[in-house]
mmCIF file of C-alpha atoms in Angstrom:
data_model
loop_
_atom_site.group_PDB
_atom_site.id
_atom_site.type_symbol
_atom_site.label_atom_id
_atom_site.label_comp_id
_atom_site.label_asym_id
_atom_site.label_seq_id
_atom_site.Cartn_x
_atom_site.Cartn_y
_atom_site.Cartn_z
ATOM 1 C CA ASP A 1 0.000 0.000 0.000
ATOM 2 C CA ALA A 2 1.339 3.437 -0.926
ATOM 3 C CA GLY A 3 0.007 5.101 2.203
ATOM 4 C CA VAL A 4 -1.585 8.530 2.270
ATOM 5 C CA ILE A 5 -0.346 10.628 -0.632
ATOM 6 C CA GLN A 6 -0.132 14.401 -0.469
ATOM 7 C CA SER A 7 0.854 16.901 -3.106
ATOM 8 C CA PRO A 8 2.686 19.118 -3.465
ATOM 9 C CA ARG A 9 5.301 18.361 -0.806
ATOM 10 C CA HIS A 10 6.438 21.983 -0.780
ATOM 11 C CA GLU A 11 4.624 25.114 -1.864
ATOM 12 C CA VAL A 12 5.934 28.656 -1.868
ATOM 13 C CA THR A 13 3.515 31.363 -2.874
ATOM 14 C CA GLU A 14 2.891 35.051 -2.464
ATOM 15 C CA MET A 15 0.312 36.625 -0.231
ATOM 16 C CA GLY A 16 -3.054 36.845 -1.922
ATOM 17 C CA GLN A 17 -2.571 33.831 -4.158
ATOM 18 C CA GLU A 18 -4.821 30.784 -4.117
ATOM 19 C CA VAL A 19 -3.289 27.586 -2.755
ATOM 20 C CA THR A 20 -4.680 24.089 -3.287
ATOM 21 C CA LEU A 21 -3.380 21.123 -1.328
ATOM 22 C CA ARG A 22 -4.270 17.607 -2.409
ATOM 23 C CA CYS A 23 -4.674 14.317 -0.622
ATOM 24 C CA LYS A 24 -5.280 10.729 -1.641
ATOM 25 C CA PRO A 25 -6.260 8.592 1.354
ATOM 26 C CA ILE A 26 -5.477 4.925 1.769
ATOM 27 C CA SER A 27 -7.866 2.814 -0.277
ATOM 28 C CA GLY A 28 -10.752 1.496 1.813
ATOM 29 C CA HIS A 29 -10.439 4.087 4.560
ATOM 30 C CA ASN A 30 -13.672 5.939 5.179
ATOM 31 C CA SER A 31 -12.472 8.883 7.293
ATOM 32 C CA LEU A 32 -10.187 11.682 6.166
ATOM 33 C CA PHE A 33 -8.649 14.425 8.298
ATOM 34 C CA TRP A 34 -6.828 17.674 7.518
ATOM 35 C CA TYR A 35 -4.392 19.030 10.132
ATOM 36 C CA ARG A 36 -2.115 22.041 10.370
ATOM 37 C CA GLN A 37 1.128 22.020 12.360
ATOM 38 C CA THR A 38 3.104 25.066 13.476
ATOM 39 C CA MET A 39 5.668 25.628 16.185
ATOM 40 C CA MET A 40 3.416 28.087 17.963
ATOM 41 C CA ARG A 41 0.115 26.181 17.884
ATOM 42 C CA GLY A 42 1.225 22.582 17.527
ATOM 43 C CA LEU A 43 -1.038 20.131 15.687
ATOM 44 C CA GLU A 44 -4.530 21.433 14.934
ATOM 45 C CA LEU A 45 -7.416 19.540 13.359
ATOM 46 C CA LEU A 46 -8.970 21.669 10.624
ATOM 47 C CA ILE A 47 -11.725 19.424 9.281
ATOM 48 C CA TYR A 48 -12.648 15.783 8.918
ATOM 49 C CA PHE A 49 -14.849 13.761 6.599
ATOM 50 C CA ASN A 50 -16.700 10.481 7.066
ATOM 51 C CA ASN A 51 -17.703 8.729 3.854
ATOM 52 C CA ASN A 52 -16.909 11.902 1.899
ATOM 53 C CA VAL A 53 -19.215 14.054 4.066
ATOM 54 C CA PRO A 54 -17.742 16.867 6.207
ATOM 55 C CA ILE A 55 -18.504 16.066 9.824
ATOM 56 C CA ASP A 56 -16.615 18.646 11.839
ATOM 57 C CA ASP A 57 -15.137 21.809 10.341
ATOM 58 C CA SER A 58 -14.917 23.752 13.585
ATOM 59 C CA GLY A 59 -11.143 23.944 13.253
ATOM 60 C CA MET A 60 -11.177 25.738 9.919
ATOM 61 C CA PRO A 61 -9.636 29.122 10.754
ATOM 62 C CA GLU A 62 -11.834 31.349 8.617
ATOM 63 C CA ASP A 63 -13.722 31.611 5.366
ATOM 64 C CA ARG A 64 -10.496 31.739 3.400
ATOM 65 C CA PHE A 65 -10.152 28.020 4.035
ATOM 66 C CA SER A 66 -12.325 25.426 2.306
ATOM 67 C CA ALA A 67 -12.113 21.659 1.922
ATOM 68 C CA LYS A 68 -13.819 19.223 -0.393
ATOM 69 C CA MET A 69 -13.958 15.486 -0.816
ATOM 70 C CA PRO A 70 -15.647 14.771 -4.146
ATOM 71 C CA ASN A 71 -15.031 11.017 -3.893
ATOM 72 C CA ALA A 72 -13.525 8.412 -1.592
ATOM 73 C CA SER A 73 -10.067 8.706 -3.105
ATOM 74 C CA PHE A 74 -9.451 12.442 -3.246
ATOM 75 C CA SER A 75 -9.668 15.549 -1.102
ATOM 76 C CA THR A 76 -8.511 19.141 -1.441
ATOM 77 C CA LEU A 77 -7.823 21.926 1.011
ATOM 78 C CA LYS A 78 -7.950 25.372 -0.539
ATOM 79 C CA ILE A 79 -6.795 28.693 0.858
ATOM 80 C CA GLN A 80 -7.967 31.780 -0.985
ATOM 81 C CA PRO A 81 -6.504 34.326 -0.542
ATOM 82 C CA SER A 82 -3.423 33.053 1.270
ATOM 83 C CA GLU A 83 -1.689 35.085 3.998
ATOM 84 C CA PRO A 84 1.774 34.776 5.589
ATOM 85 C CA ARG A 85 0.207 33.467 8.828
ATOM 86 C CA ASP A 86 -1.039 30.438 6.879
ATOM 87 C CA SER A 87 2.558 29.235 6.578
ATOM 88 C CA ALA A 88 2.650 25.800 8.180
ATOM 89 C CA VAL A 89 2.890 22.099 7.451
ATOM 90 C CA TYR A 90 -0.481 20.692 6.415
ATOM 91 C CA PHE A 91 -1.099 17.003 6.998
ATOM 92 C CA CYS A 92 -3.772 14.743 5.631
ATOM 93 C CA ALA A 93 -4.635 11.528 7.474
ATOM 94 C CA SER A 94 -7.079 8.699 6.879
ATOM 95 C CA SER A 95 -8.487 5.937 9.037
ATOM 96 C CA PRO A 96 -10.541 2.812 8.454
ATOM 97 C CA ALA A 97 -13.945 2.264 9.998
ATOM 98 C CA GLY A 98 -13.643 0.995 13.566
ATOM 99 C CA GLY A 99 -9.862 1.118 13.741
ATOM 100 C CA GLY A 100 -9.404 4.433 15.441
ATOM 101 C CA GLU A 101 -5.785 4.973 14.444
ATOM 102 C CA GLN A 102 -5.076 7.493 11.746
ATOM 103 C CA PHE A 103 -2.445 7.122 9.063
ATOM 104 C CA PHE A 104 -0.700 10.339 8.158
ATOM 105 C CA GLY A 105 0.663 11.557 4.872
ATOM 106 C CA PRO A 106 4.109 13.169 4.574
ATOM 107 C CA GLY A 107 2.653 16.672 4.705
ATOM 108 C CA THR A 108 2.784 19.787 2.549
ATOM 109 C CA ARG A 109 5.076 22.536 3.759
ATOM 110 C CA LEU A 110 3.420 25.824 2.792
ATOM 111 C CA THR A 111 5.280 29.109 2.812
ATOM 112 C CA VAL A 112 3.346 32.275 2.069
ATOM 113 C CA LEU A 113 5.600 35.269 1.426
ATOM 114 C CA ALA B 1 -14.809 16.838 25.175
ATOM 115 C CA GLN B 2 -11.747 14.628 25.171
ATOM 116 C CA SER B 3 -8.296 16.024 25.912
ATOM 117 C CA VAL B 4 -4.733 14.914 26.527
ATOM 118 C CA ALA B 5 -1.979 16.410 28.651
ATOM 119 C CA GLN B 6 1.708 15.806 28.018
ATOM 120 C CA PRO B 7 3.249 17.722 30.901
ATOM 121 C CA GLU B 8 6.872 17.798 29.801
ATOM 122 C CA ASP B 9 8.163 19.817 26.871
ATOM 123 C CA GLN B 10 11.358 17.842 26.417
ATOM 124 C CA VAL B 11 12.641 14.550 27.736
ATOM 125 C CA ASN B 12 16.392 14.013 27.797
ATOM 126 C CA VAL B 13 17.750 10.528 28.335
ATOM 127 C CA ALA B 14 21.120 8.865 27.904
ATOM 128 C CA GLU B 15 21.399 6.136 25.300
ATOM 129 C CA GLY B 16 20.758 2.744 26.883
ATOM 130 C CA ASN B 17 18.713 4.173 29.732
ATOM 131 C CA PRO B 18 14.961 3.638 30.132
ATOM 132 C CA LEU B 19 12.751 6.170 28.381
ATOM 133 C CA THR B 20 9.371 7.324 29.692
ATOM 134 C CA VAL B 21 7.080 9.869 28.058
ATOM 135 C CA LYS B 22 4.086 10.839 30.177
ATOM 136 C CA CYS B 23 0.479 11.256 29.098
ATOM 137 C CA THR B 24 -2.753 11.788 30.997
ATOM 138 C CA TYR B 25 -6.169 11.961 29.379
ATOM 139 C CA SER B 26 -9.743 13.060 29.885
ATOM 140 C CA VAL B 27 -12.639 11.452 28.013
ATOM 141 C CA SER B 28 -16.186 10.276 28.652
ATOM 142 C CA GLY B 29 -16.451 6.517 28.769
ATOM 143 C CA ASN B 30 -13.708 4.011 28.115
ATOM 144 C CA PRO B 31 -10.955 5.655 26.099
ATOM 145 C CA TYR B 32 -9.191 4.645 22.934
ATOM 146 C CA LEU B 33 -5.570 5.770 23.429
ATOM 147 C CA PHE B 34 -2.752 6.147 20.914
ATOM 148 C CA TRP B 35 0.907 7.071 20.647
ATOM 149 C CA TYR B 36 2.461 8.542 17.541
ATOM 150 C CA VAL B 37 6.044 9.494 16.707
ATOM 151 C CA GLN B 38 7.173 12.235 14.325
ATOM 152 C CA TYR B 39 10.685 12.307 12.943
ATOM 153 C CA PRO B 40 12.013 15.576 11.455
ATOM 154 C CA ASN B 41 10.285 16.607 8.238
ATOM 155 C CA ARG B 42 8.004 13.573 8.332
ATOM 156 C CA GLY B 43 4.345 12.877 9.067
ATOM 157 C CA LEU B 44 3.137 11.313 12.284
ATOM 158 C CA GLN B 45 3.709 7.577 12.489
ATOM 159 C CA PHE B 46 1.456 5.276 14.515
ATOM 160 C CA LEU B 47 3.284 3.452 17.344
ATOM 161 C CA LEU B 48 0.642 1.669 19.378
ATOM 162 C CA LYS B 49 -2.900 1.822 20.702
ATOM 163 C CA TYR B 50 -5.020 0.698 23.631
ATOM 164 C CA ILE B 51 -8.614 -0.262 22.952
ATOM 165 C CA THR B 52 -9.418 -2.899 25.518
ATOM 166 C CA GLY B 53 -7.863 -5.901 27.232
ATOM 167 C CA ASP B 54 -4.361 -6.092 28.702
ATOM 168 C CA ASN B 55 -3.284 -2.788 30.208
ATOM 169 C CA LEU B 56 0.249 -3.199 28.835
ATOM 170 C CA VAL B 57 0.338 -2.611 25.112
ATOM 171 C CA LYS B 58 3.352 -3.387 22.953
ATOM 172 C CA GLY B 59 4.052 -1.461 19.779
ATOM 173 C CA SER B 60 6.644 -0.733 17.135
ATOM 174 C CA TYR B 61 10.399 -0.262 17.676
ATOM 175 C CA GLY B 62 10.356 -1.807 21.160
ATOM 176 C CA PHE B 63 7.967 0.733 22.632
ATOM 177 C CA GLU B 64 5.194 -0.147 25.058
ATOM 178 C CA ALA B 65 2.602 1.787 26.998
ATOM 179 C CA GLU B 66 0.644 1.083 30.143
ATOM 180 C CA PHE B 67 -2.989 2.055 30.528
ATOM 181 C CA ASN B 68 -3.854 3.066 34.086
ATOM 182 C CA LYS B 69 -7.550 3.812 34.463
ATOM 183 C CA SER B 70 -7.389 5.037 38.058
ATOM 184 C CA GLN B 71 -4.686 7.566 37.202
ATOM 185 C CA THR B 72 -6.115 8.274 33.712
ATOM 186 C CA SER B 73 -2.634 7.819 32.314
ATOM 187 C CA PHE B 74 -1.077 6.140 29.297
ATOM 188 C CA HIS B 75 2.686 6.573 29.634
ATOM 189 C CA LEU B 76 4.966 5.477 26.810
ATOM 190 C CA LYS B 77 8.038 3.462 27.741
ATOM 191 C CA LYS B 78 11.084 1.872 26.232
ATOM 192 C CA PRO B 79 13.520 -0.166 28.344
ATOM 193 C CA SER B 80 16.657 0.978 26.527
ATOM 194 C CA ALA B 81 16.647 4.159 24.460
ATOM 195 C CA LEU B 82 18.500 4.525 21.161
ATOM 196 C CA VAL B 83 19.830 7.720 19.609
ATOM 197 C CA SER B 84 17.476 7.021 16.702
ATOM 198 C CA ASP B 85 14.526 7.349 19.099
ATOM 199 C CA SER B 86 15.114 11.108 19.197
ATOM 200 C CA ALA B 87 11.871 12.540 17.825
ATOM 201 C CA LEU B 88 8.600 14.231 18.727
ATOM 202 C CA TYR B 89 6.065 11.992 20.471
ATOM 203 C CA PHE B 90 2.318 12.598 20.560
ATOM 204 C CA CYS B 91 -0.313 11.013 22.769
ATOM 205 C CA ALA B 92 -3.922 11.004 21.522
ATOM 206 C CA VAL B 93 -7.345 9.952 22.795
ATOM 207 C CA ARG B 94 -10.808 9.432 21.360
ATOM 208 C CA PRO B 95 -14.078 8.264 22.857
ATOM 209 C CA PRO B 96 -15.271 4.697 22.180
ATOM 210 C CA LEU B 97 -16.852 3.731 18.891
ATOM 211 C CA GLY B 98 -20.095 5.543 18.299
ATOM 212 C CA GLY B 99 -18.699 8.789 19.609
ATOM 213 C CA ASN B 100 -16.826 11.497 17.779
ATOM 214 C CA ASN B 101 -14.328 10.051 15.324
ATOM 215 C CA ARG B 102 -11.712 12.729 15.895
ATOM 216 C CA LEU B 103 -8.551 12.220 17.918
ATOM 217 C CA ALA B 104 -7.505 14.769 20.527
ATOM 218 C CA PHE B 105 -3.717 15.115 20.390
ATOM 219 C CA GLY B 106 -1.407 16.345 23.108
ATOM 220 C CA LYS B 107 1.084 19.104 22.406
ATOM 221 C CA GLY B 108 3.876 16.613 21.892
ATOM 222 C CA ASN B 109 7.082 15.827 23.739
ATOM 223 C CA GLN B 110 10.497 16.251 22.199
ATOM 224 C CA VAL B 111 12.667 13.283 23.151
ATOM 225 C CA VAL B 112 16.416 13.732 22.948
ATOM 226 C CA VAL B 113 18.554 10.631 23.396
ATOM 227 C CA ILE B 114 22.123 11.572 24.241
ATOM 228 C CA PRO B 115 24.877 9.301 22.923
#
């Protein structure tokens, strides 16, 4: 199994630009999670999906952030417009039904100048 | 709501000595408990979990953790630390099946194993 796949691995953009992060969960997993990690705030859950449906988006910072899961094998996290304070490592994770443990992707390191 | 406390920011231990990383939790009902490790520039990697059964859980890389319900703790242990164990360690908790599917992570503990 290839594990959770995220792209791009690194993204450098300028303030005001749109950023799209992509995630392919492990096949057969029915839950998908987006996290953000910074030195100051640690690991934060942004949003999670069960069976492609958003269940809890209370961690999404503001309206500039949006996430979609059009099918069981793909999800996107979009930031529009991006700001320097959005600079962080963004992780996607997936988990199977009943298992509890989450499997993390390698992350996308986002730098907004 | 569930939560986890990892009281120490950094744990320093000499190579070959026992390693302990502390975790206490708060959750309604019987908890599902997890430990993850994060190496530099990598994603979190699952180490072990407690769901039910034996309070001593064995995981990857020689790590184990002991569930203590009366103390609401789930400390991670390794009998003999290696330099390669230097990493960031996260404890996490979730309520039993049927509850919220999200994990509550602690702030993480940096472990430094000194050669």
